[in-house]
Amino acid sequence: MRTVLVIGGTGTIGSAVVRELGKRHRVITAGRSSGDHRVAIEDVASVRALFAETGRVDDVVVAAGALHVGPLQAMTHDQFRIGLASKLMGQVNVALVAQHALNDGGSITLTSGVDAHNPLRGCANTVTVNNGIEGFARGAAVELQRGLRINVVNPSLLEESAEKFDALFHGFEPVPASRVARAYSRCVEGADSGKTYRAW
């Protein structure tokens, strides 16, 4: 049995990941305002404090991070930085700290999004951020030590969120969160590193 830390573990994806991995492992959760521990991934000091609280774990999954959605012609510098500071650098912060805090042979799993490869109107920020996450994992995989692995899950529109986001994802086939959670299981319990698993 492994100990898995799921950041964003009370969200739609995170909850499904907790249910899936909880069948076989000890799972602890963290989030900005809910979960077993509190963390703001945009703040690297907060991330360090989280791992100091949890002690060494085997695996960390990140299913958290804010993005900005809006038309390019009206987008401001500060709006664009929302995704860079939160979803991109927030997950990078976790990975940079986790490489020193995980047990040997552990894993880091990050989250991108379907628009990384299927750009949508109003999503210049999200496309940039999600591709950045996947690129970071490819680059980090060749340098991680102690048998550590890093991968990314790229989920599509969830059935559980389809009504809320349907106007943005016209023509996309929603997938159940339980199916997406199995991709996270593959990252945690598999052997690959530097890969992006598409849950479409």
mmCIF file of C-alpha atoms in Angstrom:
data_model
loop_
_atom_site.group_PDB
_atom_site.id
_atom_site.type_symbol
_atom_site.label_atom_id
_atom_site.label_comp_id
_atom_site.label_asym_id
_atom_site.label_seq_id
_atom_site.Cartn_x
_atom_site.Cartn_y
_atom_site.Cartn_z
ATOM 1 C CA MET A 1 0.000 0.000 0.000
ATOM 2 C CA ARG A 2 1.282 3.419 -0.994
ATOM 3 C CA THR A 3 0.529 6.800 0.540
ATOM 4 C CA VAL A 4 -0.832 9.199 -2.081
ATOM 5 C CA LEU A 5 -1.318 12.922 -1.580
ATOM 6 C CA VAL A 6 -4.060 14.341 -3.815
ATOM 7 C CA ILE A 7 -4.017 18.130 -4.087
ATOM 8 C CA GLY A 8 -7.451 19.283 -5.150
ATOM 9 C CA GLY A 9 -8.848 16.054 -3.751
ATOM 10 C CA THR A 10 -12.339 17.403 -3.108
ATOM 11 C CA GLY A 11 -12.937 18.727 -6.641
ATOM 12 C CA THR A 12 -14.762 16.813 -9.355
ATOM 13 C CA ILE A 13 -11.654 15.126 -10.751
ATOM 14 C CA GLY A 14 -9.871 14.945 -7.422
ATOM 15 C CA SER A 15 -12.774 13.216 -5.696
ATOM 16 C CA ALA A 16 -12.874 10.577 -8.408
ATOM 17 C CA VAL A 17 -9.112 10.058 -8.086
ATOM 18 C CA VAL A 18 -9.455 9.668 -4.319
ATOM 19 C CA ARG A 19 -12.179 7.043 -4.786
ATOM 20 C CA GLU A 20 -10.149 5.106 -7.366
ATOM 21 C CA LEU A 21 -6.805 5.139 -5.576
ATOM 22 C CA GLY A 22 -8.454 4.718 -2.173
ATOM 23 C CA LYS A 23 -9.422 1.177 -3.169
ATOM 24 C CA ARG A 24 -5.768 0.151 -2.923
ATOM 25 C CA HIS A 25 -3.816 2.853 -1.131
ATOM 26 C CA ARG A 26 -3.860 5.315 1.738
ATOM 27 C CA VAL A 27 -4.964 8.665 0.324
ATOM 28 C CA ILE A 28 -4.652 12.062 1.980
ATOM 29 C CA THR A 29 -6.063 15.244 0.479
ATOM 30 C CA ALA A 30 -5.098 18.902 0.400
ATOM 31 C CA GLY A 31 -6.743 22.020 -0.956
ATOM 32 C CA ARG A 32 -7.087 25.743 -0.584
ATOM 33 C CA SER A 33 -10.187 25.522 1.611
ATOM 34 C CA SER A 34 -10.957 21.815 2.041
ATOM 35 C CA GLY A 35 -9.316 18.442 2.522
ATOM 36 C CA ASP A 36 -7.052 17.000 5.198
ATOM 37 C CA HIS A 37 -4.486 19.791 4.736
ATOM 38 C CA ARG A 38 -4.489 23.352 3.406
ATOM 39 C CA VAL A 39 -2.272 24.541 0.568
ATOM 40 C CA ALA A 40 -2.095 27.376 -1.958
ATOM 41 C CA ILE A 41 -0.052 25.894 -4.801
ATOM 42 C CA GLU A 42 0.760 29.359 -6.203
ATOM 43 C CA ASP A 43 2.848 29.955 -3.054
ATOM 44 C CA VAL A 44 5.919 27.713 -2.937
ATOM 45 C CA ALA A 45 6.255 28.344 0.809
ATOM 46 C CA SER A 46 2.741 26.951 1.270
ATOM 47 C CA VAL A 47 3.705 23.879 -0.769
ATOM 48 C CA ARG A 48 6.808 23.344 1.371
ATOM 49 C CA ALA A 49 4.689 23.666 4.512
ATOM 50 C CA LEU A 50 2.270 21.057 3.162
ATOM 51 C CA PHE A 51 4.979 18.447 2.694
ATOM 52 C CA ALA A 52 6.408 19.313 6.105
ATOM 53 C CA GLU A 53 2.979 18.508 7.577
ATOM 54 C CA THR A 54 2.378 15.292 5.650
ATOM 55 C CA GLY A 55 5.873 13.920 5.994
ATOM 56 C CA ARG A 56 7.197 11.711 3.217
ATOM 57 C CA VAL A 57 4.597 10.225 0.893
ATOM 58 C CA ASP A 58 4.964 7.924 -2.086
ATOM 59 C CA ASP A 59 3.011 9.820 -4.700
ATOM 60 C CA VAL A 60 1.472 13.223 -5.292
ATOM 61 C CA VAL A 61 -1.369 14.023 -7.667
ATOM 62 C CA VAL A 62 -2.299 17.615 -8.545
ATOM 63 C CA ALA A 63 -5.831 18.272 -9.781
ATOM 64 C CA ALA A 64 -5.923 21.994 -9.011
ATOM 65 C CA GLY A 65 -5.184 25.377 -10.527
ATOM 66 C CA ALA A 66 -7.052 28.400 -11.852
ATOM 67 C CA LEU A 67 -7.207 29.568 -15.473
ATOM 68 C CA HIS A 68 -8.571 32.579 -17.344
ATOM 69 C CA VAL A 69 -11.128 32.095 -20.101
ATOM 70 C CA GLY A 70 -12.021 35.088 -22.256
ATOM 71 C CA PRO A 71 -11.569 36.645 -25.707
ATOM 72 C CA LEU A 72 -8.005 37.420 -26.712
ATOM 73 C CA GLN A 73 -8.806 40.953 -27.887
ATOM 74 C CA ALA A 74 -10.000 41.896 -24.391
ATOM 75 C CA MET A 75 -7.428 39.929 -22.398
ATOM 76 C CA THR A 76 -5.161 41.854 -20.054
ATOM 77 C CA HIS A 77 -1.684 41.048 -18.833
ATOM 78 C CA ASP A 78 -3.005 40.318 -15.359
ATOM 79 C CA GLN A 79 -5.731 38.014 -16.671
ATOM 80 C CA PHE A 80 -3.223 36.024 -18.685
ATOM 81 C CA ARG A 81 -1.023 35.666 -15.636
ATOM 82 C CA ILE A 82 -3.824 33.922 -13.718
ATOM 83 C CA GLY A 83 -3.217 30.618 -15.466
ATOM 84 C CA LEU A 84 0.570 31.063 -15.509
ATOM 85 C CA ALA A 85 0.748 31.730 -11.777
ATOM 86 C CA SER A 86 -1.880 29.220 -10.669
ATOM 87 C CA LYS A 87 -2.284 26.131 -12.833
ATOM 88 C CA LEU A 88 1.153 26.187 -14.485
ATOM 89 C CA MET A 89 3.523 27.494 -11.826
ATOM 90 C CA GLY A 90 1.371 26.061 -9.053
ATOM 91 C CA GLN A 91 1.878 22.550 -10.399
ATOM 92 C CA VAL A 92 5.539 23.260 -11.141
ATOM 93 C CA ASN A 93 5.926 24.415 -7.515
ATOM 94 C CA VAL A 94 4.513 21.100 -6.320
ATOM 95 C CA ALA A 95 6.843 19.118 -8.569
ATOM 96 C CA LEU A 96 9.934 21.092 -7.566
ATOM 97 C CA VAL A 97 9.246 20.529 -3.871
ATOM 98 C CA ALA A 98 7.973 16.967 -4.256
ATOM 99 C CA GLN A 99 11.169 15.743 -5.944
ATOM 100 C CA HIS A 100 12.869 16.156 -2.564
ATOM 101 C CA ALA A 101 9.917 15.115 -0.385
ATOM 102 C CA LEU A 102 8.736 11.867 -1.977
ATOM 103 C CA ASN A 103 9.960 8.409 -1.097
ATOM 104 C CA ASP A 104 12.294 6.681 -3.553
ATOM 105 C CA GLY A 105 10.386 5.302 -6.517
ATOM 106 C CA GLY A 106 7.568 7.784 -6.048
ATOM 107 C CA SER A 107 5.582 9.650 -8.661
ATOM 108 C CA ILE A 108 4.244 13.087 -9.522
ATOM 109 C CA THR A 109 1.066 13.392 -11.585
ATOM 110 C CA LEU A 110 -0.010 16.743 -13.010
ATOM 111 C CA THR A 111 -3.149 17.821 -14.884
ATOM 112 C CA SER A 112 -3.444 19.591 -18.249
ATOM 113 C CA GLY A 113 -6.588 19.726 -20.396
ATOM 114 C CA VAL A 114 -8.116 18.685 -23.699
ATOM 115 C CA ASP A 115 -7.766 22.141 -25.250
ATOM 116 C CA ALA A 116 -3.973 21.760 -25.218
ATOM 117 C CA HIS A 117 -4.450 19.848 -28.481
ATOM 118 C CA ASN A 118 -7.874 21.165 -29.462
ATOM 119 C CA PRO A 119 -7.746 24.973 -29.122
ATOM 120 C CA LEU A 120 -11.043 26.648 -28.314
ATOM 121 C CA ARG A 121 -12.182 30.258 -28.680
ATOM 122 C CA GLY A 122 -11.458 32.257 -25.572
ATOM 123 C CA CYS A 123 -8.855 29.780 -24.401
ATOM 124 C CA ALA A 124 -5.490 31.303 -25.364
ATOM 125 C CA ASN A 125 -4.524 31.248 -21.693
ATOM 126 C CA THR A 126 -5.628 27.683 -21.072
ATOM 127 C CA VAL A 127 -4.007 26.341 -24.251
ATOM 128 C CA THR A 128 -0.711 27.972 -23.273
ATOM 129 C CA VAL A 129 -0.826 26.710 -19.700
ATOM 130 C CA ASN A 130 -1.859 23.145 -20.511
ATOM 131 C CA ASN A 131 0.849 22.765 -23.142
ATOM 132 C CA GLY A 132 3.344 24.210 -20.671
ATOM 133 C CA ILE A 133 2.431 21.577 -18.098
ATOM 134 C CA GLU A 134 2.927 18.756 -20.579
ATOM 135 C CA GLY A 135 6.232 20.228 -21.744
ATOM 136 C CA PHE A 136 7.462 20.605 -18.171
ATOM 137 C CA ALA A 137 6.756 16.946 -17.441
ATOM 138 C CA ARG A 138 8.667 15.806 -20.530
ATOM 139 C CA GLY A 139 11.650 17.912 -19.537
ATOM 140 C CA ALA A 140 11.576 16.997 -15.861
ATOM 141 C CA ALA A 141 11.269 13.261 -16.522
ATOM 142 C CA VAL A 142 14.818 12.989 -17.862
ATOM 143 C CA GLU A 143 16.277 14.636 -14.761
ATOM 144 C CA LEU A 144 14.343 13.222 -11.836
ATOM 145 C CA GLN A 145 16.440 11.043 -9.548
ATOM 146 C CA ARG A 146 15.860 8.243 -7.010
ATOM 147 C CA GLY A 147 13.535 6.415 -9.393
ATOM 148 C CA LEU A 148 10.953 9.190 -9.323
ATOM 149 C CA ARG A 149 8.503 9.491 -12.229
ATOM 150 C CA ILE A 150 6.377 12.362 -13.540
ATOM 151 C CA ASN A 151 3.368 12.185 -15.872
ATOM 152 C CA VAL A 152 0.362 14.261 -16.914
ATOM 153 C CA VAL A 153 -3.310 13.439 -17.317
ATOM 154 C CA ASN A 154 -5.093 15.369 -20.053
ATOM 155 C CA PRO A 155 -8.831 15.091 -19.301
ATOM 156 C CA SER A 156 -11.675 16.017 -21.621
ATOM 157 C CA LEU A 157 -14.948 17.600 -20.602
ATOM 158 C CA LEU A 158 -16.398 15.621 -17.692
ATOM 159 C CA GLU A 159 -19.941 14.315 -17.703
ATOM 160 C CA GLU A 160 -20.282 15.735 -14.204
ATOM 161 C CA SER A 161 -19.325 19.238 -15.442
ATOM 162 C CA ALA A 162 -20.885 19.116 -18.912
ATOM 163 C CA GLU A 163 -23.872 21.318 -18.122
ATOM 164 C CA LYS A 164 -21.665 24.033 -16.640
ATOM 165 C CA PHE A 165 -19.125 24.097 -19.484
ATOM 166 C CA ASP A 166 -21.185 22.912 -22.459
ATOM 167 C CA ALA A 167 -21.170 26.338 -24.127
ATOM 168 C CA LEU A 168 -17.365 26.208 -24.310
ATOM 169 C CA PHE A 169 -16.999 22.590 -25.442
ATOM 170 C CA HIS A 170 -19.477 22.276 -28.308
ATOM 171 C CA GLY A 171 -19.063 18.938 -30.061
ATOM 172 C CA PHE A 172 -16.909 17.333 -27.344
ATOM 173 C CA GLU A 173 -18.002 13.965 -26.010
ATOM 174 C CA PRO A 174 -18.106 14.173 -22.200
ATOM 175 C CA VAL A 175 -16.344 11.422 -20.269
ATOM 176 C CA PRO A 176 -17.193 10.199 -16.764
ATOM 177 C CA ALA A 177 -14.883 11.266 -13.947
ATOM 178 C CA SER A 178 -14.412 7.602 -13.034
ATOM 179 C CA ARG A 179 -12.802 6.985 -16.445
ATOM 180 C CA VAL A 180 -10.527 9.996 -16.019
ATOM 181 C CA ALA A 181 -9.546 8.727 -12.558
ATOM 182 C CA ARG A 182 -8.220 5.517 -14.086
ATOM 183 C CA ALA A 183 -5.732 7.565 -16.100
ATOM 184 C CA TYR A 184 -4.420 8.994 -12.822
ATOM 185 C CA SER A 185 -4.206 5.440 -11.491
ATOM 186 C CA ARG A 186 -2.081 4.528 -14.499
ATOM 187 C CA CYS A 187 0.288 7.405 -13.701
ATOM 188 C CA VAL A 188 0.606 6.498 -10.026
ATOM 189 C CA GLU A 189 0.703 2.723 -10.370
ATOM 190 C CA GLY A 190 2.366 2.341 -13.765
ATOM 191 C CA ALA A 191 5.997 2.479 -14.866
ATOM 192 C CA ASP A 192 6.137 5.262 -17.464
ATOM 193 C CA SER A 193 7.546 8.740 -17.022
ATOM 194 C CA GLY A 194 7.314 11.901 -19.088
ATOM 195 C CA LYS A 195 4.055 10.778 -20.661
ATOM 196 C CA THR A 196 0.711 12.520 -21.123
ATOM 197 C CA TYR A 197 -2.297 10.235 -20.858
ATOM 198 C CA ARG A 198 -5.360 11.512 -22.705
ATOM 199 C CA ALA A 199 -8.650 10.725 -20.980
ATOM 200 C CA TRP A 200 -10.951 11.673 -23.883
#
